XYZ file of C-alpha atoms in Angstrom:
430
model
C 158.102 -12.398 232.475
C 159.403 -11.304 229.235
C 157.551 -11.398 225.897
C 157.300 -15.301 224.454
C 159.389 -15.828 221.605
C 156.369 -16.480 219.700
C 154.886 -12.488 220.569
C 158.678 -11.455 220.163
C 158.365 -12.643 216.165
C 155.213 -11.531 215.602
C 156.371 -7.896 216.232
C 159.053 -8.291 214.319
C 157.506 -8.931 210.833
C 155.257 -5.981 211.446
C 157.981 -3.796 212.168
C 159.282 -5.272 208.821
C 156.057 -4.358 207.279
C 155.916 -0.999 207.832
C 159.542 -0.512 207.154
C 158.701 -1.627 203.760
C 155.735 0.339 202.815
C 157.095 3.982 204.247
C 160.222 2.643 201.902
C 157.650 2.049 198.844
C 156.454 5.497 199.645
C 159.617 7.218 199.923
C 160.716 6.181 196.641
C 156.923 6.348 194.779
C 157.615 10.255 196.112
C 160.790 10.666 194.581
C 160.052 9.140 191.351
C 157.215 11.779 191.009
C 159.207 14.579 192.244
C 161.408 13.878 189.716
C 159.228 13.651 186.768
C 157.465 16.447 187.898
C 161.189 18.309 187.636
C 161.723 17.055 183.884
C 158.540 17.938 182.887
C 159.235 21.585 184.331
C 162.707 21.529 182.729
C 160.820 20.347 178.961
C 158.186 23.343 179.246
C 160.631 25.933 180.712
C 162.598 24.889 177.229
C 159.281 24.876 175.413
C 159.105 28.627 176.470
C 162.372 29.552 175.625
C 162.571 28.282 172.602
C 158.969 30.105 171.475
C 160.374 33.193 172.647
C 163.610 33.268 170.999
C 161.762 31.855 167.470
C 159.648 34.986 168.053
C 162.363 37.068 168.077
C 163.604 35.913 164.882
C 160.450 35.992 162.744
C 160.255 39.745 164.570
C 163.903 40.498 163.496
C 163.322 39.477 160.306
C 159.947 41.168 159.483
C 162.569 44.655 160.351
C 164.999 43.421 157.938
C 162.480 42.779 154.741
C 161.065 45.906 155.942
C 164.353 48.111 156.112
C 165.240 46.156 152.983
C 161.741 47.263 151.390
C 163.629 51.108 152.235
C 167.222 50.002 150.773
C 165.764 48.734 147.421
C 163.933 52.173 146.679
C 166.681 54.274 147.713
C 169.205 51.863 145.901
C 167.036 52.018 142.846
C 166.992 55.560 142.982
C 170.419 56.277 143.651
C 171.733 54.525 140.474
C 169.090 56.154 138.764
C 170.908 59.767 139.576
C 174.341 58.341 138.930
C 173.077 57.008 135.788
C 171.817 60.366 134.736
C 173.884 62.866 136.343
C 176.618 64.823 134.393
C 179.325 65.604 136.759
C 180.350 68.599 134.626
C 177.092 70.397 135.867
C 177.893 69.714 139.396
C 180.083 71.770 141.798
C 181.461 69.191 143.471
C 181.683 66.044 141.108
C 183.124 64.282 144.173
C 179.898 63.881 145.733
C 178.903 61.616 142.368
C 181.435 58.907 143.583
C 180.531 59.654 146.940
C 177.053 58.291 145.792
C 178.233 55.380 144.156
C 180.391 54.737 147.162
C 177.032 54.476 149.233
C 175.432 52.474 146.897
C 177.442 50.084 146.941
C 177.662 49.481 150.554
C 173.920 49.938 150.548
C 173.962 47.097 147.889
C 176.281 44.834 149.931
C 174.275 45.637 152.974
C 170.798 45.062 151.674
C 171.805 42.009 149.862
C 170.765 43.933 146.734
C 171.409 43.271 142.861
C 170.812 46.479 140.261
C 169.704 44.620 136.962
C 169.724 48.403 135.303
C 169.611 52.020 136.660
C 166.381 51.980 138.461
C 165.586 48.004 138.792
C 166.943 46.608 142.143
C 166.033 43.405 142.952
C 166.577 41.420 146.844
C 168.080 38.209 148.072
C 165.325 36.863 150.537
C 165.540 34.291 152.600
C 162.313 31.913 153.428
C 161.217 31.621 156.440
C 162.690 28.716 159.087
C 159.562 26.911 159.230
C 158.960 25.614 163.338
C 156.520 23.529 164.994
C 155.809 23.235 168.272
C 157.445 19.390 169.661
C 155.183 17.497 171.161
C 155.879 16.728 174.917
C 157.983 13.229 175.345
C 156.888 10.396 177.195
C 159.508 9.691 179.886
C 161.877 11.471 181.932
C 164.832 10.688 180.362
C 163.271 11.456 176.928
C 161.633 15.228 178.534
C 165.129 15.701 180.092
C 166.943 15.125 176.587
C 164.355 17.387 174.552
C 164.365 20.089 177.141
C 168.123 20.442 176.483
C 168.025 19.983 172.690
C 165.512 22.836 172.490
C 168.073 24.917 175.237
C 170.745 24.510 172.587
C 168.212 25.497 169.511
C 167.244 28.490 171.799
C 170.806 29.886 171.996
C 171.166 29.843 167.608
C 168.098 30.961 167.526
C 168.926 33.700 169.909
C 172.357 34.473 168.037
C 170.648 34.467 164.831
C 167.619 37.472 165.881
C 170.680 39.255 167.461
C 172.802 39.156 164.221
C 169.399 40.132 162.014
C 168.709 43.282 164.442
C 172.193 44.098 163.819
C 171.851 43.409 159.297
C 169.064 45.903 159.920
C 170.779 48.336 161.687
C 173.438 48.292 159.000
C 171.312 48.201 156.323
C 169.562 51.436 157.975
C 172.484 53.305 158.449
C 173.387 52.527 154.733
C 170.074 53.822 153.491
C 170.303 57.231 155.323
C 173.990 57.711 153.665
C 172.411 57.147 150.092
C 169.558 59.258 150.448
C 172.231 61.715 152.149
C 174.556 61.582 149.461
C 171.444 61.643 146.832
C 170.786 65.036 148.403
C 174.408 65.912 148.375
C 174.440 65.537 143.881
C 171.320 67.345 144.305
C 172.588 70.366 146.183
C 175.579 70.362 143.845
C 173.851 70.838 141.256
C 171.619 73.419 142.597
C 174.843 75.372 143.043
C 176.178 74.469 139.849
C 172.906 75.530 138.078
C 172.766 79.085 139.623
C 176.814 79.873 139.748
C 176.656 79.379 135.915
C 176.688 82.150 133.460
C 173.771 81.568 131.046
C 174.849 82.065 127.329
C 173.373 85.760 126.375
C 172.378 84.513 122.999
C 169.969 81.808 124.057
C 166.230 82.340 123.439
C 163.611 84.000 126.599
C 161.846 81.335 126.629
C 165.195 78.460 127.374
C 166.658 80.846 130.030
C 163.664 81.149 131.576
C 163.047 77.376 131.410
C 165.984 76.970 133.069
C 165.958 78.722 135.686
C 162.562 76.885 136.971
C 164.981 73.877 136.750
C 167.229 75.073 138.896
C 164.916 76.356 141.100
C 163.154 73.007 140.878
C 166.351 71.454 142.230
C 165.688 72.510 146.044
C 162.035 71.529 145.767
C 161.438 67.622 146.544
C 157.766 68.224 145.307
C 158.830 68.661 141.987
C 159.751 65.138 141.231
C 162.380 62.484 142.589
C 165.471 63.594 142.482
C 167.097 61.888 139.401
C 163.752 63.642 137.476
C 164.496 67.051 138.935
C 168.541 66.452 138.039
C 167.212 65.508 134.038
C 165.100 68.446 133.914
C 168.045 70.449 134.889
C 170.338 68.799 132.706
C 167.903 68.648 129.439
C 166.930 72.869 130.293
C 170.947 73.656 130.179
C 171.155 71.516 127.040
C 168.140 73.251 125.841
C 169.961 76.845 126.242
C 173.245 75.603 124.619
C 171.064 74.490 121.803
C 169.613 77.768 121.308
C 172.753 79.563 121.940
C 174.465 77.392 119.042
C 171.802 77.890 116.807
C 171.688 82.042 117.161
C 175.202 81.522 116.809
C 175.206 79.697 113.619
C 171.969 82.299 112.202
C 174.880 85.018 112.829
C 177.461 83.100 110.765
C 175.593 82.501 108.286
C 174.669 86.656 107.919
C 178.008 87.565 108.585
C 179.267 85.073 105.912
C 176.221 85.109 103.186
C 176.596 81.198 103.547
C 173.896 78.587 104.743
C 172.654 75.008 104.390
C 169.497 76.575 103.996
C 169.583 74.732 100.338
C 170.959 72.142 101.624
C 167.878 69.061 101.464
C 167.557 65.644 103.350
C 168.747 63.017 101.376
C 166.891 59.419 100.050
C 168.200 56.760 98.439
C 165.216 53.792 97.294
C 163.406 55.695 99.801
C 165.578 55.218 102.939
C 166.759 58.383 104.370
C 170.836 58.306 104.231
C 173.486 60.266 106.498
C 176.665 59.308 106.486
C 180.109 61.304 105.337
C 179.084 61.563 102.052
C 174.863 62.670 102.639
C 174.327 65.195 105.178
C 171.260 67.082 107.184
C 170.738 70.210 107.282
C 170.935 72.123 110.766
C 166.957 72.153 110.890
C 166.187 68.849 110.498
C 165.315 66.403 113.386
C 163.249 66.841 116.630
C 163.492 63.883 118.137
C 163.481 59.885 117.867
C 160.674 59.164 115.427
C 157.270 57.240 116.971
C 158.154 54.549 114.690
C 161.619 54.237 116.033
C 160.452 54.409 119.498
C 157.265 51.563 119.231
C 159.684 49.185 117.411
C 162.445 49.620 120.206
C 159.985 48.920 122.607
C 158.478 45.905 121.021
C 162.584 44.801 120.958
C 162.853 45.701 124.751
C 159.832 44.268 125.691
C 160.966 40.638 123.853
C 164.219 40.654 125.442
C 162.919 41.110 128.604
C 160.958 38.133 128.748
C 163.831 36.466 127.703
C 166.415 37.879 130.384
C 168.228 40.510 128.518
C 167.983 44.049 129.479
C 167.803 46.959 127.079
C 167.922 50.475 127.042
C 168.293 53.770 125.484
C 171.441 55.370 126.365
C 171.431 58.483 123.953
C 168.847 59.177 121.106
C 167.924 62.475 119.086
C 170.927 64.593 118.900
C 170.535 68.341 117.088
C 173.090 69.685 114.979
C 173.858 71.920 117.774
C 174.485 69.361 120.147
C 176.818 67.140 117.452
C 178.503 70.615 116.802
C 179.947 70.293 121.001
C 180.013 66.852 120.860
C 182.269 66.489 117.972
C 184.067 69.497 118.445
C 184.486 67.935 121.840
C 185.890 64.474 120.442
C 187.993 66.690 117.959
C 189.921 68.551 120.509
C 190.999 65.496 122.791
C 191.855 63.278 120.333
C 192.659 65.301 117.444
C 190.683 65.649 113.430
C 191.618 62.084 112.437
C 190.911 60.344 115.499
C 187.445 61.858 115.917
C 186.554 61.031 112.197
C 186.071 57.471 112.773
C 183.796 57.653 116.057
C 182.186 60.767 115.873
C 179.919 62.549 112.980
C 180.855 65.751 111.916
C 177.233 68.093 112.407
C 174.924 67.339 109.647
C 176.521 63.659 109.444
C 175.131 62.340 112.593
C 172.743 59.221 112.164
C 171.440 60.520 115.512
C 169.851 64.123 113.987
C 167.856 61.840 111.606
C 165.593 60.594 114.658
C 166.046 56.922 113.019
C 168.967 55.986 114.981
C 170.270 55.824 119.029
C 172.870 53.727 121.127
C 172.163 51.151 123.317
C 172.801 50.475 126.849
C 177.057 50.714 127.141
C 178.819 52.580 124.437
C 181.778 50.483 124.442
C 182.806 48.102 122.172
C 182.441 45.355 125.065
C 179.025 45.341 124.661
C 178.565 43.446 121.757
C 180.279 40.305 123.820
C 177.647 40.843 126.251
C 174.374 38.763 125.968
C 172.408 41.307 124.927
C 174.506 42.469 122.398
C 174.574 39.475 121.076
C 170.875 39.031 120.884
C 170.875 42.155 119.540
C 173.203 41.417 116.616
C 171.212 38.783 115.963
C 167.255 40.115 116.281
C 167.083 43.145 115.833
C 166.332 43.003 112.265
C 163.060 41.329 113.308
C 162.279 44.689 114.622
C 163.528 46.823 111.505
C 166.734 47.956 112.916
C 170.222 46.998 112.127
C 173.579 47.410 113.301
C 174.457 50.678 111.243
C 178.415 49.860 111.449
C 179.389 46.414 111.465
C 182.254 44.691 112.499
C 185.627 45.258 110.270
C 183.328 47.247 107.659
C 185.275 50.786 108.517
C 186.747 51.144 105.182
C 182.947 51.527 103.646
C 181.199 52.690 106.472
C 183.472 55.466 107.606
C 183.434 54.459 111.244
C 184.554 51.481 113.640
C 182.445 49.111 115.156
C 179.675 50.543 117.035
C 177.427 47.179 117.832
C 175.766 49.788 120.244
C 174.334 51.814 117.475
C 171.125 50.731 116.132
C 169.608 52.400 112.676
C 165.498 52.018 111.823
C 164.917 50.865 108.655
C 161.647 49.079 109.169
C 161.840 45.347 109.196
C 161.481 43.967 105.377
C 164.440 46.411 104.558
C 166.260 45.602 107.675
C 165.519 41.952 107.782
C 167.125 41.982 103.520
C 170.475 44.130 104.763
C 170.812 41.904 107.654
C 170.479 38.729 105.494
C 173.071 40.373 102.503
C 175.593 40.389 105.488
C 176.318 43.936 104.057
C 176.864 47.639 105.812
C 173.899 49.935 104.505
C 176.377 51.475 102.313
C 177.547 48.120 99.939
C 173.899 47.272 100.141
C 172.706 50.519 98.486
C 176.069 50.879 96.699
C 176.747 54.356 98.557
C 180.241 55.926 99.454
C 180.901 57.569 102.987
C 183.530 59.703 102.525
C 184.083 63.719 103.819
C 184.520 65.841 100.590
């Protein structure tokens, strides 16, 4: 006989029963596979994402690095523009060649030059990461995993686009210190192509020839000092060519300034187009001169402005080309009111210099403005004042700085007078 209908049932729940624990089990496995596959998805993320942050702080390190390289060369690059005549070059193309490549060095290396010489860098702080913590749940592994894909990929973009800043930025670097080379090497040929005056002194021919020679050796200093030296030697030679020039006048004529002695008015030495110096006088900016412009730099620093000396002592044989320089572009008249005639200069007294840009634009700039208005407090005053021509004998120059010492500076600054009205002086050419 068959099975009773009471075995028949009893089979059938069991069947039931295992049915529904090998379903239980299929979907306990699944539900573990699958967390096992977001958890793999979350650290594979993790990974990625570590890596690519590493190659950003890595990227970066090369940048602040190569930028380390771009702020030296950029610093000395506008050192040798700032010095460099391009009349004692061959080529003065390869000057603005130079300041081509600076600038794209400057652009590149996300540079600012304060001042020939002072380069500062735009840095940018560090992203700061932390590891996420792992998610509890699936869902929540599965979400993170892709969030950290997608910060994976910018990070990513952004090491590729920093390998590729410093790239640029060392390719600009080699062009400056290229085209630093280049002034160099012009000069060099400059400096030996030149015939040197045959009335110059031994001892300033000799002098400069070392410079010259100095030119083509990277031992003897950086290359804006070796371009100075060069510069200061020919200067030196033109000096003493001038002067053996003026010693034969003088025979040939039976003239002289030899009589000729510095003049003081309540004790403050005067030149101007009425006093002059003779040829002999001066050797350079007095130490008092020089210690109070420091003290003036130094307190305009620390307040943001930026000072320097752009020309100081000047010999009579040096105003003699300068003026005769002036005289010749622009004519007698013209020259008169910006330029001393040799002897005249404020500039051969060692008491005087010009600041930073010789323009009049300067004294709308911050620190001429400070200047105007301080540096009494250090004994010097602006020698020729605004709309004061007509006593002074020369146009504005708020550039041009005269050292009286500071009680007599600090009382002409407070009359609101030029130096002549305050000592009651004419500046007239005879």
């Amino acid at each position: 006989m068959g099975a009773s209908r009471k075995d028949r049932a009893i089979a059938r729940r069991t069947f039931l029963g295992f049915a529904a624990v090998f379903t239980t089990a299929g979907v306990v496995g699944t539900i573990t596979t699958d967390n096992a596959k977001a958890r793999t998805a979350f650290d594979d993320a993790l990974a990625e994402w570590v890596a690519s942050g590493e190659a950003v702080d890595h990227s970066a390190a090369a940048f602040s690095a190569a930028q380390a390289d771009a702020i030296a060369a950029a610093a000395e690059a506008s050192t040798v523009i700032e010095v460099t005549n391009a009349e004692m070059l061959q080529d003065s193309a390869t000057l603005d060649t130079l300041r081509a490549s600076l600038d794209a060095l400057v652009a590149a290396g996300l540079l600012t030059i304060a001042a020939p010489g002072e380069v500062t860098a735009t840095t940018t702080a560090p992203d700061p990461r932390s590891t996420p913590d792992v998610p509890e749940g699936r869902e929540a592994q599965l979400a993170q995993a892709q969030s950290l894909t997608e910060d994976a990929a910018h990070l990513t973009e952004t090491a590729q686009a920093s390998e590729q800043s410093t790239s640029e930025l060392e390719a600009a670097t080699t062009a400056a210190l290229a085209d630093i080379d280049a002034v160099v090497a012009s000069a060099a040929a400059h400096g030996a192509a030149v015939e040197v005056p045959s009335l110059a002194s031994q001892e300033t021919k000799d002098a400069y020839a070392a410079a010259v020679a100095a030119l083509g050796d990277s031992a003897a200093g950086s290359a804006s000092q070796r371009i100075r030296a060069y510069q200061q030697s020919w200067t030196a030679v033109q000096d003493s060519q001038a002067a053996a020039e003026a010693a034969q006048a003088r025979g040939n004529s039976g003239g002289g300034d030899d009589d000729v002695q510095p003049t003081y008015i309540n004790g403050i030495l005067i030149a101007n187009k009425t006093y002059r110096l003779p040829s002999w006088y001066g050797n350079g900016l007095t130490g008092d001169t020089l210690a109070a412009f420091e003290r003036m730099r130094a307190e305009a620093a620390s307040l943001g402005y930026n000072l320097w000396i752009a020309s100081g002592f000047r010999s009579y044989a040096t105003q003699v080309k300068v003026y005769n320089s002036y005289a010749s572009r622009d004519g007698t008249a013209a020259a008169d009111r910006y330029s001393a005639r040799p002897g005249h200069s404020e500039h051969q007294s060692g008491l005087a210099f010009d600041l930073n840009t010789i323009t009049e634009a300067f004294g709308y700039t911050p620190e001429g403005q400070w200047v105007a208005a301080n540096a009494h407090r250090f004994g010097f005053i602006v020698r020729y004042p605004q709309g004061k021509e007509g006593v002074t004998g020369y146009i504005w120059e708020p550039w041009h700085l005269r050292y009286l010492g500071v009680d007599t500076a600090t009382a002409v600054y407070n009359s609101g007078l030029s130096l002549e009205e305050y000592l009651g002086i004419t500046s007239v050419y005879s």
